[in-house]
Amino acid sequence: MENRIERIKTQLHSQSYKLTPQREATVRVLLEHEEDHLSAEDVYLLVKEKSPEIGLATVYRTLELLSELKVVDKINFGDGVSRYDLRKEGAEHFHHHLVCIECGTVQEIDEDLLGDVEKIVERDWQFKVKDHRLTFHGICSKCQKKSE
Amino acid sequence: MENRIERIKTQLHSQSYKLTPQREATVRVLLEHEEDHLSAEDVYLLVKEKSPEIGLATVYRTLELLSELKVVDKINFGDGVSRYDLRKEGAEHFHHHLVCIECGTVQEIDEDLLGDVEKIVERDWQFKVKDHRLTFHGICSKCQKKSE
DNA sequence: ATATATGCAAAATCTTTGCACTTCT
DNA sequence: AGAAGTGCAAAGATTTTGCATATAT
């Protein structure tokens, strides 16, 4: 945890950004909720618990900055809000998601499932892949059992 | 073209919706721009050219309705707007997209690239896949040539 | 010192809703 | 007639911006 913050600090400094207390508080919230998919508002409320003076605009600006640095990924599951998801350290690619259309749960898949598909895209479409977004919509195992 | 409108009409009627002139105008715009990824505003402006009396709210309501009927898919490429993409007739799954991070072009891939991946997800995560969203971000062939 | 960052409130965007009116069947 | 659909303007929701103040190196 402290290590990761340290590394993010270095990354910020290398581009002459600062790791202010507000930014650190935001990063900590993200680290403590790695499995969730928080909206800016969610992050704001959680940061506010420990640093009540923070403003929503700062959270937006911080998330935007972390996005640029590829520390977080901005995703959108189709409800009107952007969600922010911490990138696994060292992960070249964004992980995948399983969204349950019954209960709304979002599950993460860290495994790289797209290696072969990317090769096909690069070969057949001459498209140099840099990143991807893959989300499956369907019914999670719990909901399948429920409806039996 | 006329065939497709006829079939959409039938589909609407089967759930006691009507194909009003406004809805038909909207569908025609979508058919004429199958390769594009229009926002609600884009659709509105195009419909307005031929049916100036239409309102933006109606366009939103129509797109929402067509979305429910799975005639269009609502997608989001991360700029703050939803885009609407006509589903290929008979296509079980949503097609894929290649977004160029240099020029912003969006290319479509109709081929199903995810058959094997879906099998893995169903087997290893007990997740019943109903649909998917796959977007690659990278550099299109044109932009690759430009920067050589 | 000086560039960077913050908080607040205002503005900008995108989308949805209420309501009176119109249009189909 | 009655349900369904429309247009307009107002309201909601999310995100961005301007600006005066505060903070870090």
Coordinates of C-alpha atoms (C1' of nucleotides) in Angstrom, one line a residue:
Chain A
M1 CA 0.0 0.0 0.0
E2 CA 2.6 2.6 1.1
N3 CA 4.8 1.3 -1.7
R4 CA 2.2 1.9 -4.3
I5 CA 1.6 5.4 -3.0
E6 CA 5.3 6.0 -3.1
R7 CA 5.5 4.9 -6.7
I8 CA 2.5 7.0 -7.7
K9 CA 4.2 10.0 -6.0
T10 CA 7.4 9.4 -8.1
Q11 CA 5.3 9.1 -11.2
L12 CA 3.6 12.4 -10.5
H13 CA 6.9 14.2 -9.7
S14 CA 8.4 13.0 -12.9
Q15 CA 5.9 15.2 -14.7
S16 CA 6.1 18.0 -12.1
Y17 CA 2.8 17.2 -10.5
K18 CA 2.5 17.1 -6.7
L19 CA 1.1 14.5 -4.5
T20 CA -1.0 16.8 -2.4
P21 CA -2.9 15.6 0.7
Q22 CA -6.1 15.6 -1.3
R23 CA -4.6 13.6 -4.1
E24 CA -3.1 11.1 -1.6
A25 CA -6.5 10.8 0.2
T26 CA -8.1 10.1 -3.2
V27 CA -5.5 7.5 -4.1
R28 CA -5.9 5.8 -0.7
V29 CA -9.7 5.5 -1.3
L30 CA -9.0 3.9 -4.6
L31 CA -6.6 1.5 -3.2
E32 CA -9.0 0.5 -0.4
H33 CA -11.7 -0.2 -2.9
E34 CA -9.7 -1.9 -5.6
E35 CA -12.5 -4.3 -6.4
D36 CA -15.2 -1.7 -6.7
H37 CA -16.1 0.5 -9.6
L38 CA -16.5 3.9 -8.0
S39 CA -18.0 6.9 -9.6
A40 CA -16.5 10.3 -8.9
E41 CA -19.3 11.0 -6.5
D42 CA -18.6 7.7 -4.7
V43 CA -14.9 8.6 -4.4
Y44 CA -15.8 12.1 -3.2
L45 CA -18.0 10.8 -0.4
L46 CA -15.4 8.3 0.7
V47 CA -12.6 10.8 0.7
K48 CA -14.8 13.2 2.6
E49 CA -15.1 10.8 5.5
K50 CA -11.4 11.3 6.3
S51 CA -10.7 14.6 4.7
P52 CA -14.0 16.6 5.0
E53 CA -12.6 19.7 3.4
I54 CA -12.1 18.2 0.0
G55 CA -14.2 19.5 -2.9
L56 CA -15.8 17.5 -5.6
A57 CA -14.0 19.4 -8.3
T58 CA -10.7 18.4 -6.9
V59 CA -11.8 14.7 -7.0
Y60 CA -12.7 15.1 -10.6
R61 CA -9.4 16.8 -11.4
T62 CA -7.4 14.1 -9.5
L63 CA -9.2 11.3 -11.3
E64 CA -8.6 13.0 -14.6
L65 CA -5.0 13.3 -13.8
L66 CA -4.7 9.7 -12.6
S67 CA -6.4 8.7 -15.8
E68 CA -3.8 10.4 -17.9
L69 CA -1.0 8.7 -15.9
K70 CA -2.7 5.4 -16.5
V71 CA -3.0 4.8 -12.8
V72 CA -6.7 4.4 -13.2
D73 CA -9.0 3.6 -16.1
K74 CA -12.2 5.5 -16.7
I75 CA -15.0 3.1 -17.6
N76 CA -18.6 3.4 -18.4
F77 CA -21.1 0.6 -18.0
G78 CA -23.9 2.5 -19.6
D79 CA -25.6 4.1 -16.6
G80 CA -24.9 7.8 -17.0
V81 CA -21.7 7.9 -14.8
S82 CA -18.1 7.4 -15.4
R83 CA -16.4 4.9 -13.1
Y84 CA -12.8 4.8 -12.1
D85 CA -10.9 1.6 -11.8
L86 CA -7.4 1.2 -10.5
R87 CA -5.1 -0.5 -12.9
K88 CA -3.3 -3.5 -11.6
E89 CA 0.4 -2.7 -11.2
G90 CA 2.4 -3.9 -14.1
A91 CA -0.7 -4.8 -16.0
E92 CA -0.2 -4.0 -19.7
H93 CA -3.8 -4.1 -20.4
F94 CA -7.0 -3.2 -18.7
H95 CA -8.8 -6.1 -17.1
H96 CA -12.2 -7.3 -18.2
H97 CA -15.6 -7.1 -16.6
L98 CA -18.7 -9.3 -16.2
V99 CA -21.8 -7.2 -15.6
C100 CA -24.9 -9.2 -14.4
I101 CA -28.0 -7.9 -16.1
E102 CA -30.1 -9.3 -13.2
C103 CA -28.4 -8.0 -10.1
G104 CA -26.0 -5.4 -11.5
T105 CA -22.9 -6.9 -9.9
V106 CA -19.7 -6.2 -11.7
Q107 CA -17.0 -8.9 -11.5
E108 CA -13.5 -8.5 -12.6
I109 CA -11.3 -10.8 -14.7
D110 CA -7.6 -10.2 -14.5
E111 CA -6.6 -12.9 -16.8
D112 CA -5.7 -11.8 -20.3
L113 CA -8.3 -13.3 -22.6
L114 CA -7.6 -11.3 -25.7
G115 CA -4.1 -12.2 -26.7
D116 CA -5.1 -14.2 -29.7
V117 CA -7.8 -11.8 -30.7
E118 CA -5.4 -8.9 -30.6
K119 CA -3.1 -10.7 -32.9
I120 CA -5.9 -11.2 -35.4
V121 CA -6.9 -7.6 -35.2
E122 CA -3.3 -6.5 -35.8
R123 CA -2.8 -8.8 -38.7
D124 CA -6.2 -8.5 -40.5
W125 CA -7.0 -4.8 -39.8
Q126 CA -3.4 -3.4 -39.6
F127 CA -4.5 -1.9 -36.3
K128 CA -1.8 -1.4 -33.7
V129 CA -3.6 -2.3 -30.4
K130 CA -2.6 -0.2 -27.4
D131 CA -5.5 -1.1 -25.0
H132 CA -8.9 -2.6 -24.9
R133 CA -12.2 -2.6 -23.2
L134 CA -14.1 -5.9 -22.8
T135 CA -17.3 -6.3 -20.9
F136 CA -19.6 -9.2 -21.0
H137 CA -23.3 -8.7 -20.1
G138 CA -25.1 -11.8 -18.9
I139 CA -26.2 -13.6 -15.8
C140 CA -23.8 -14.3 -12.9
S141 CA -23.7 -17.7 -11.2
K142 CA -25.7 -16.5 -8.2
C143 CA -28.6 -15.3 -10.3
Q144 CA -28.5 -18.4 -12.4
K145 CA -29.0 -20.5 -9.2
K146 CA -31.8 -18.1 -8.0
S147 CA -33.9 -18.6 -11.0
E148 CA -33.7 -22.4 -11.0
Chain B
M1 CA -34.0 -0.6 -46.7
E2 CA -37.8 -0.6 -47.0
N3 CA -37.7 -4.3 -45.9
R4 CA -35.9 -3.4 -42.8
I5 CA -38.2 -0.6 -41.9
E6 CA -41.1 -3.0 -42.5
R7 CA -39.6 -5.5 -40.1
I8 CA -39.0 -2.9 -37.4
K9 CA -42.6 -1.8 -37.8
T10 CA -43.8 -5.3 -37.2
Q11 CA -41.5 -5.6 -34.2
L12 CA -42.9 -2.4 -32.8
H13 CA -46.5 -3.4 -33.4
S14 CA -46.0 -6.8 -31.7
Q15 CA -45.5 -4.8 -28.5
S16 CA -48.2 -2.3 -29.3
Y17 CA -45.9 0.5 -30.2
K18 CA -46.5 2.5 -33.3
L19 CA -44.1 3.4 -36.1
T20 CA -44.9 7.1 -36.2
P21 CA -43.5 9.4 -38.9
Q22 CA -40.9 10.7 -36.3
R23 CA -39.8 7.2 -35.5
E24 CA -39.6 6.3 -39.1
A25 CA -37.5 9.4 -39.9
T26 CA -35.2 8.5 -37.0
V27 CA -34.8 4.9 -38.2
R28 CA -34.1 6.1 -41.7
V29 CA -31.3 8.3 -40.5
L30 CA -29.8 5.4 -38.6
L31 CA -30.1 3.2 -41.7
E32 CA -28.4 5.8 -43.8
H33 CA -25.6 6.1 -41.4
E34 CA -25.0 2.5 -40.5
E35 CA -21.3 2.9 -40.4
D36 CA -21.3 6.0 -38.2
H37 CA -21.7 6.2 -34.4
L38 CA -24.1 9.0 -34.0
S39 CA -25.0 10.7 -30.8
A40 CA -28.6 11.6 -30.0
E41 CA -27.8 15.2 -31.0
D42 CA -26.3 14.0 -34.3
V43 CA -29.4 12.0 -35.0
Y44 CA -31.6 14.9 -34.1
L45 CA -29.8 17.3 -36.5
L46 CA -30.0 14.8 -39.3
V47 CA -33.7 14.0 -38.8
K48 CA -34.4 17.7 -38.6
E49 CA -33.1 18.2 -42.1
K50 CA -36.1 16.3 -43.5
S51 CA -38.5 16.6 -40.6
P52 CA -37.9 20.0 -39.1
E53 CA -40.7 19.8 -36.6
I54 CA -39.1 16.9 -34.6
G55 CA -38.0 17.5 -31.0
L56 CA -34.9 16.4 -29.4
A57 CA -36.8 14.6 -26.6
T58 CA -38.6 12.5 -29.2
V59 CA -35.3 11.4 -30.6
Y60 CA -34.1 10.4 -27.2
R61 CA -37.3 8.5 -26.5
T62 CA -37.1 6.8 -29.9
L63 CA -33.5 5.8 -29.4
E64 CA -34.3 4.5 -26.0
L65 CA -37.2 2.4 -27.4
L66 CA -35.1 1.1 -30.2
S67 CA -32.5 0.2 -27.7
E68 CA -35.0 -1.9 -25.7
L69 CA -36.0 -3.7 -28.9
K70 CA -32.3 -4.4 -29.6
V71 CA -32.6 -2.6 -32.9
V72 CA -29.8 -0.3 -31.8
D73 CA -27.1 -0.6 -29.3
K74 CA -26.1 2.2 -27.0
I75 CA -22.4 2.6 -26.7
N76 CA -20.0 4.9 -25.0
F77 CA -16.5 5.6 -26.2
G78 CA -15.6 7.7 -23.2
D79 CA -16.3 11.2 -24.5
G80 CA -19.3 12.3 -22.5
V81 CA -22.0 11.2 -25.0
S82 CA -23.9 8.0 -25.7
R83 CA -23.8 6.8 -29.3
Y84 CA -26.3 4.7 -31.0
D85 CA -25.3 1.9 -33.4
L86 CA -27.7 -0.1 -35.5
R87 CA -27.4 -3.8 -34.8
K88 CA -26.8 -5.9 -37.9
E89 CA -29.9 -7.9 -38.7
G90 CA -29.7 -11.4 -37.4
A91 CA -26.5 -10.6 -35.5
E92 CA -26.6 -12.4 -32.2
H93 CA -23.9 -10.2 -30.8
F94 CA -22.9 -6.7 -30.9
H95 CA -20.0 -6.0 -33.3
H96 CA -16.6 -4.7 -32.1
H97 CA -14.9 -1.4 -32.5
L98 CA -11.4 -0.1 -33.2
V99 CA -10.9 3.4 -31.9
C100 CA -7.9 5.2 -33.2
I101 CA -6.3 7.3 -30.4
E102 CA -4.6 9.6 -33.0
C103 CA -7.4 10.6 -35.3
G104 CA -10.4 9.4 -33.5
T105 CA -11.8 7.3 -36.3
V106 CA -14.0 4.4 -35.2
Q107 CA -13.9 1.3 -37.4
E108 CA -16.3 -1.6 -37.0
I109 CA -15.6 -5.3 -37.0
D110 CA -18.5 -7.5 -37.7
E111 CA -16.7 -10.8 -37.4
D112 CA -17.3 -12.7 -34.2
L113 CA -13.9 -12.7 -32.5
L114 CA -15.1 -13.8 -29.1
G115 CA -16.5 -17.2 -29.5
D116 CA -13.7 -19.0 -27.7
V117 CA -13.4 -16.3 -25.0
E118 CA -17.1 -16.6 -24.2
K119 CA -16.7 -20.3 -23.8
I120 CA -13.9 -19.8 -21.3
V121 CA -15.9 -17.2 -19.4
E122 CA -19.0 -19.5 -19.2
R123 CA -16.9 -22.4 -18.1
D124 CA -14.5 -20.8 -15.7
W125 CA -16.7 -18.1 -14.2
Q126 CA -20.1 -19.8 -14.5
F127 CA -21.3 -16.6 -16.2
K128 CA -24.1 -17.0 -18.8
V129 CA -23.0 -14.6 -21.5
K130 CA -25.8 -12.7 -23.2
D131 CA -23.9 -9.9 -24.9
H132 CA -20.6 -8.1 -25.0
R133 CA -18.8 -4.9 -25.6
L134 CA -15.3 -5.1 -27.1
T135 CA -13.4 -2.0 -28.1
F136 CA -9.7 -1.8 -29.0
H137 CA -7.8 1.4 -28.6
G138 CA -4.8 1.9 -30.7
I139 CA -3.4 3.3 -34.0
C140 CA -5.2 2.7 -37.2
S141 CA -3.4 1.8 -40.4
K142 CA -3.6 5.3 -41.8
C143 CA -2.0 6.9 -38.8
Q144 CA 0.7 4.3 -38.7
K145 CA 1.7 5.2 -42.2
K146 CA 1.6 8.9 -41.4
S147 CA 4.1 8.7 -38.6
E148 CA 6.6 6.6 -40.5
Chain C
dA1 C1' 9.1 33.5 -6.0
dT2 C1' 6.6 31.0 -8.9
dA3 C1' 4.2 27.4 -10.8
dT4 C1' 0.7 24.2 -9.1
dA5 C1' -3.3 23.0 -6.8
dT6 C1' -7.7 23.8 -4.2
dG7 C1' -12.5 25.1 -3.0
dC8 C1' -16.5 27.2 -4.1
dA9 C1' -20.0 28.5 -7.0
dA10 C1' -21.4 29.2 -11.6
dA11 C1' -21.7 27.3 -16.1
dA12 C1' -21.8 23.9 -19.5
dT13 C1' -23.4 19.3 -21.1
dC14 C1' -26.2 15.7 -21.8
dT15 C1' -30.5 13.4 -20.7
dT16 C1' -35.1 12.9 -18.6
dT17 C1' -39.7 14.5 -17.3
dG18 C1' -44.2 17.0 -16.8
dC19 C1' -47.9 18.5 -19.3
dA20 C1' -51.0 20.1 -22.6
dC21 C1' -51.9 18.9 -27.2
dT22 C1' -52.1 15.7 -31.2
dT23 C1' -52.5 11.5 -33.6
dC24 C1' -53.3 7.0 -34.5
dT25 C1' -56.5 2.6 -34.2
Chain D
dA1 C1' -63.1 7.3 -27.1
dG2 C1' -58.8 5.9 -25.5
dA3 C1' -54.2 4.7 -25.6
dA4 C1' -49.9 6.1 -27.3
dG5 C1' -46.9 9.6 -29.0
dT6 C1' -45.1 14.5 -29.5
dG7 C1' -43.1 19.1 -28.7
dC8 C1' -41.7 22.3 -25.7
dA9 C1' -39.7 24.0 -21.7
dA10 C1' -38.3 23.0 -17.2
dA11 C1' -35.8 20.1 -14.3
dG12 C1' -32.1 16.6 -13.2
dA13 C1' -27.7 14.8 -13.3
dT14 C1' -23.0 14.8 -14.3
dT15 C1' -18.9 17.1 -15.3
dT16 C1' -16.1 21.3 -16.3
dT17 C1' -14.5 26.0 -15.5
dG18 C1' -13.3 30.8 -13.6
dC19 C1' -11.3 32.9 -10.0
dA20 C1' -9.5 34.2 -5.7
dT21 C1' -6.9 31.9 -2.2
dA22 C1' -3.6 28.6 -0.5
dT23 C1' 0.4 25.4 -0.9
dA24 C1' 4.6 23.2 -2.3
dT25 C1' 9.4 23.3 -4.0

